[in-house]
Structures are given as structure tokens and as C-alpha cells.
Amino acid sequence: MKIEIVENSGKKIIGITGDIDMYSSPALRDELMGLIKKKALALCVDLRSVTYIDSSGIATFVEGLKCMKAYGGRLQFCEVPHGILEIFRFSKLDRVFEVYGTIDDAINS
Amino acid sequence: MRDVITIVIPSHPRYLSVIRAVTDRVGQIYEIDEKVVQDVRLAVDEACSNVIKHAYRGDTSQKIILKYSFRPDMLKIVIEDSGLKTQKKSLKGRDLDDIRPGGLGIHFIKRVFDVFEMDDKKKKGNRLMLVKHFCCPDIANISTKSV
């Protein structure tokens, strides 16, 4: 798994490539929580190149969301592959995750 | 069940990708529907993650044994470890409406497998039996469950 963080219109975009599993999710958690500790107001996770996600990856995002909500921040997701969207729906996380079609949609929200 | 595919991996999370790759390949060999294979792959990965976390308490020097067997009406996967006994009460996921980190793995296993049972006969460690039924002989390529 690779993580690339870029800034777009004042918003941090977290681009992830590869598999998010029990092996790689601690690195993702470190990156995400590092940004959250700095009280990032809005983060957008670009999932287009994610080939796999398991419950540990999802737990990382749920934890991030809870931490951001505590200070009024927003955790967004964009370009979510169909299979991952299905997992979000099955887990009822589509009710709490902000999911957008494209990065621009997330930025303009 | 004629052919049984057996793999043994170290109980280190880095090898979960090997399990996923083998599961994909087993699905291809038996021409199982890709959507079913994706769900099985996630479920098997979650089951093995649980072995590492709970049965072995993070000890990466142990072994996990997986046995895949297929016939046209079913796919059976047996996962064995020699770690701590799994408590039956821990085989229940959290309420899906209770949004919090963790507790989803069991749901991912149960959503695709029709049988999800610990073999009580195993004295040391655990033997998890997962069975996916296909509704008629030549339709392994048709999902019997959907999200």
C-alpha cells in the first residue's frame, strides 16, 4: 500500500494505492491520525486505486471519522470503487461516511 | 470432495495477501463467480486475521493451515490454528447500527458462508469450518447471497 497526500484547493487529499489490510492499515492509521492531531478541518480520502479493504482498514476510517467529528472536522471519501461501496453499505457506514463521486465533488461540497 | 488444496502460512499479517491470492486462484480454477470469490476472499482474510489477533495474540511465529475443497454444490474452507481456544461468544460481531471501530470481520464471514462453525472435536487450537453452498450443481458461478 502507498499513501500520497496532496493539497487541492486548501483541502488535503489522501490518495491510497493497493491493499488495505491488517498488515498495511497501521501505516494508514499513522498517516490519518497524524493529520487529525493537527486538527485538519477536512480530509478527502481518494480510494480509486485501492484494490482491497478489510475490517481493519474500515476501522481506521471509523476511528478517524469519530476523532474528526469531535472537533467539527470532516472526513470525506471520493472515487470509491463499487466493491468498497458495497462493503460500506453492508456495514451501514454509508449512513455516516461522506461519499462523493469525484475529488471536485468533495472539494466543492 | 476429491481434491483438497492445502496451504500453510506463518501467522504474520504480511502473508494475508498470499491467502487472498490463493483464494482468488481457487475461485478461478473452479470457475466460481467473481463476486462470490471477492466475498470469500474477504471472509477468509478476516478469519485468518482473527487467528493472528485472538488465537495467537499477535505471535507471528505460529502457523495457520487452510484447506480448500470444492464440489459443484459447495465450497468448503477449513482454517486451523494451534492457538488459544476461541470463545463462542466472540463469534458474534457488533450490532451494525452501533457505529464504532472494529467488530465487522465476523459479519463479513457470515454474509457469504452458509456454515460458520468451530469444530469442538479439536483439542488444541481451533478448527473453523466455512461452507458456501451453491443452489444447484453447475451454478457455482451464480451468487446465492447478495449484499
Coordinates of C-alpha atoms in Angstrom, one line a residue:
Chain A
M1 CA 0.0 0.0 0.0
K2 CA 1.2 3.5 -0.8
I3 CA -0.2 6.8 0.6
E4 CA 0.2 10.1 -1.1
I5 CA -1.0 13.3 0.5
V6 CA -1.5 16.4 -1.7
E7 CA -3.3 19.7 -1.2
N8 CA -6.0 20.7 -3.5
S9 CA -8.0 24.0 -3.0
G10 CA -6.9 24.1 0.6
K11 CA -8.1 20.5 1.3
K12 CA -5.8 17.6 2.0
I13 CA -6.4 14.7 -0.4
I14 CA -5.2 11.3 0.8
G15 CA -4.6 9.1 -2.2
I16 CA -4.2 5.4 -1.3
T17 CA -2.9 2.7 -3.7
G18 CA -3.0 -1.0 -3.2
D19 CA -4.5 -3.3 -0.5
I20 CA -5.6 -2.0 2.9
D21 CA -5.4 -5.0 5.3
M22 CA -4.3 -5.9 8.8
Y23 CA -0.7 -5.6 7.6
S24 CA -0.9 -2.2 6.0
S25 CA -3.7 -0.5 8.0
P26 CA -1.3 0.6 10.9
A27 CA 0.6 2.8 8.4
L28 CA -2.6 4.3 7.2
R29 CA -3.7 4.9 10.7
D30 CA -0.5 6.7 11.5
E31 CA -0.9 9.0 8.5
L32 CA -4.5 9.7 9.1
M33 CA -4.2 10.3 12.9
G34 CA -1.2 12.5 12.2
L35 CA -3.3 14.8 10.1
I36 CA -6.2 14.6 12.6
K37 CA -3.9 15.5 15.5
K38 CA -3.1 18.7 13.6
K39 CA -6.9 19.3 13.6
A40 CA -7.2 19.2 9.8
L41 CA -10.7 20.6 9.1
A42 CA -11.4 18.5 6.0
L43 CA -9.7 15.4 4.6
C44 CA -10.7 13.7 1.5
V45 CA -9.6 10.0 1.0
D46 CA -9.3 9.1 -2.6
L47 CA -10.0 5.4 -2.9
R48 CA -9.8 4.9 -6.7
S49 CA -6.6 2.9 -6.6
V50 CA -7.5 0.8 -3.6
T51 CA -7.7 -2.8 -4.6
Y52 CA -8.8 -4.3 -1.4
I53 CA -10.0 -3.3 2.1
D54 CA -10.7 -5.4 5.1
S55 CA -12.3 -4.6 8.5
S56 CA -9.1 -3.2 9.9
G57 CA -9.0 -0.6 7.2
I58 CA -12.6 0.3 7.7
A59 CA -12.0 0.5 11.5
T60 CA -9.2 3.0 10.8
F61 CA -11.6 5.2 8.9
V62 CA -14.3 4.9 11.5
E63 CA -11.8 5.9 14.2
G64 CA -10.7 8.9 12.1
L65 CA -14.2 10.0 11.5
K66 CA -15.1 9.8 15.2
C67 CA -12.0 11.9 16.1
M68 CA -12.7 14.5 13.4
K69 CA -16.3 14.8 14.4
A70 CA -15.2 15.6 17.9
Y71 CA -13.7 18.9 16.8
G72 CA -16.0 19.6 13.9
G73 CA -13.8 18.2 11.1
R74 CA -15.0 16.4 8.0
L75 CA -13.7 13.1 6.6
Q76 CA -14.7 12.6 3.1
F77 CA -14.3 9.8 0.6
C78 CA -14.2 10.0 -3.2
E79 CA -13.8 7.8 -6.2
V80 CA -14.9 4.8 -4.2
P81 CA -14.7 1.5 -6.2
H82 CA -18.0 -0.4 -6.4
G83 CA -16.8 -3.3 -4.3
I84 CA -15.8 -1.0 -1.4
L85 CA -19.0 1.0 -1.7
E86 CA -20.9 -2.3 -1.2
I87 CA -18.8 -3.0 1.9
F88 CA -19.7 0.5 3.2
R89 CA -23.4 -0.2 2.6
F90 CA -23.3 -3.7 4.1
S91 CA -21.6 -2.2 7.2
K92 CA -24.2 0.7 7.3
L93 CA -21.3 3.1 7.1
D94 CA -22.8 4.8 4.0
R95 CA -25.0 6.5 6.6
V96 CA -22.1 8.2 8.3
F97 CA -19.4 8.4 5.7
E98 CA -19.5 11.4 3.3
V99 CA -19.0 9.7 -0.1
Y100 CA -18.5 11.8 -3.3
G101 CA -18.1 10.7 -6.9
T102 CA -15.0 12.8 -7.6
I103 CA -12.4 14.9 -5.8
D104 CA -14.0 18.0 -7.3
D105 CA -17.4 17.0 -5.8
A106 CA -15.8 16.6 -2.4
I107 CA -13.9 19.9 -2.7
N108 CA -16.9 21.8 -3.7
S109 CA -19.2 20.3 -1.0
Chain B
M1 CA -14.7 -34.0 -2.3
R2 CA -11.8 -35.3 -4.4
D3 CA -9.2 -32.5 -4.4
V4 CA -8.1 -30.7 -1.3
I5 CA -5.8 -27.7 -1.7
T6 CA -3.8 -27.1 1.5
I7 CA -1.6 -24.1 2.3
V8 CA 0.3 -23.3 5.4
I9 CA 1.3 -19.8 6.2
P10 CA 3.1 -18.1 9.1
S11 CA 0.8 -16.2 11.4
H12 CA 2.2 -12.8 10.2
P13 CA -0.2 -10.2 8.7
R14 CA 2.2 -9.8 5.8
Y15 CA 1.1 -13.2 4.5
L16 CA -2.6 -12.4 4.4
S17 CA -2.0 -11.3 0.8
V18 CA -0.9 -14.8 0.0
I19 CA -4.2 -16.2 1.3
R20 CA -6.1 -13.7 -0.8
A21 CA -4.1 -14.6 -3.9
V22 CA -4.7 -18.4 -3.3
T23 CA -8.4 -17.8 -2.7
D24 CA -8.7 -15.9 -6.0
R25 CA -6.9 -18.7 -7.8
V26 CA -9.1 -21.4 -6.3
G27 CA -12.1 -19.4 -7.5
Q28 CA -10.7 -19.2 -11.0
I29 CA -9.8 -22.9 -11.1
Y30 CA -13.4 -23.9 -10.1
E31 CA -15.0 -21.1 -12.2
I32 CA -16.7 -19.6 -9.2
D33 CA -18.5 -16.3 -9.9
E34 CA -16.1 -13.4 -9.3
K35 CA -18.4 -11.6 -6.9
V36 CA -18.6 -14.7 -4.8
V37 CA -14.9 -15.1 -4.9
Q38 CA -14.4 -11.5 -3.7
D39 CA -16.7 -12.1 -0.8
V40 CA -15.0 -15.4 0.1
R41 CA -11.6 -13.7 -0.2
L42 CA -12.6 -11.0 2.3
A43 CA -14.1 -13.6 4.6
V44 CA -11.1 -15.9 4.6
D45 CA -8.8 -12.9 5.2
E46 CA -10.9 -11.8 8.2
A47 CA -10.9 -15.3 9.6
C48 CA -7.1 -15.5 9.4
S49 CA -6.7 -12.0 10.8
N50 CA -8.8 -13.2 13.8
V51 CA -6.5 -16.2 14.2
I52 CA -3.5 -13.9 14.4
K53 CA -5.1 -11.4 16.7
H54 CA -7.0 -13.6 19.0
A55 CA -5.8 -17.2 18.9
Y56 CA -2.1 -16.3 18.6
R57 CA -2.4 -12.9 20.3
G58 CA -0.1 -11.4 17.7
D59 CA 2.5 -14.1 17.8
T60 CA 3.8 -14.1 14.3
S61 CA 5.9 -17.3 14.6
Q62 CA 3.0 -19.7 14.5
K63 CA 1.2 -21.4 11.6
I64 CA -2.2 -21.2 10.0
I65 CA -3.4 -24.1 7.9
L66 CA -6.0 -23.6 5.2
K67 CA -7.7 -26.4 3.3
Y68 CA -9.9 -25.7 0.3
S69 CA -12.2 -28.3 -1.2
F70 CA -14.8 -27.9 -3.9
R71 CA -17.6 -29.7 -5.5
P72 CA -20.2 -28.3 -7.8
D73 CA -22.7 -27.7 -5.0
M74 CA -20.3 -26.4 -2.3
L75 CA -17.0 -24.8 -1.4
K76 CA -15.6 -25.7 1.9
I77 CA -12.7 -24.0 3.6
V78 CA -11.2 -25.2 6.9
I79 CA -8.9 -23.0 8.8
E80 CA -6.8 -24.5 11.6
D81 CA -4.5 -23.0 14.2
S82 CA -2.8 -24.2 17.4
G83 CA -3.5 -21.1 19.5
L84 CA -5.8 -20.2 22.3
K85 CA -9.3 -21.6 22.1
T86 CA -11.9 -19.2 20.6
Q87 CA -14.8 -18.5 22.9
K88 CA -18.1 -19.0 21.2
K89 CA -19.4 -15.6 22.4
S90 CA -16.6 -14.0 20.4
L91 CA -18.0 -15.4 17.2
K92 CA -20.6 -12.7 17.2
G93 CA -20.0 -9.3 15.5
R94 CA -21.1 -6.0 16.9
D95 CA -24.5 -4.5 16.1
L96 CA -24.1 -3.0 12.7
D97 CA -26.1 0.1 13.9
D98 CA -23.6 0.7 16.6
I99 CA -21.0 2.5 14.5
R100 CA -17.6 2.2 16.1
P101 CA -14.2 0.8 15.0
G102 CA -13.9 -3.0 14.9
G103 CA -16.4 -5.9 15.1
L104 CA -17.1 -6.2 11.4
G105 CA -15.0 -9.2 10.5
I106 CA -17.5 -11.8 11.7
H107 CA -20.2 -10.1 9.7
F108 CA -18.1 -10.3 6.6
I109 CA -17.6 -14.0 7.1
K110 CA -21.2 -14.7 7.8
R111 CA -22.5 -12.8 4.9
V112 CA -21.0 -15.2 2.4
F113 CA -20.7 -18.5 4.2
D114 CA -23.7 -20.6 5.0
V115 CA -21.9 -22.6 7.6
F116 CA -19.6 -20.9 10.1
E117 CA -18.7 -23.4 12.8
M118 CA -15.9 -24.2 15.2
D119 CA -15.1 -27.9 15.4
D120 CA -15.4 -28.7 19.0
K121 CA -13.5 -32.0 18.5
K122 CA -10.2 -30.3 18.0
K123 CA -8.4 -30.5 21.3
K124 CA -5.6 -28.0 20.9
G125 CA -6.2 -24.8 19.0
N126 CA -9.1 -24.1 16.7
R127 CA -10.6 -25.6 13.5
L128 CA -13.0 -23.2 11.8
M129 CA -15.2 -24.7 9.1
L130 CA -16.7 -22.5 6.4
V131 CA -19.1 -23.8 3.8
K132 CA -20.6 -21.9 0.9
H133 CA -23.5 -23.8 -0.7
F134 CA -24.4 -23.3 -4.4
C135 CA -28.0 -23.7 -5.1
C136 CA -27.7 -26.3 -7.9
P137 CA -24.9 -28.4 -9.4
D138 CA -23.4 -26.2 -12.1
I139 CA -24.1 -22.8 -10.8
A140 CA -21.1 -22.1 -8.7
N141 CA -21.0 -19.1 -10.9
I142 CA -24.2 -17.7 -9.6
S143 CA -24.2 -16.0 -6.2
T144 CA -26.7 -17.3 -3.7
K145 CA -26.4 -14.3 -1.5
S146 CA -26.2 -10.7 -2.2
V147 CA -25.4 -7.7 -0.1

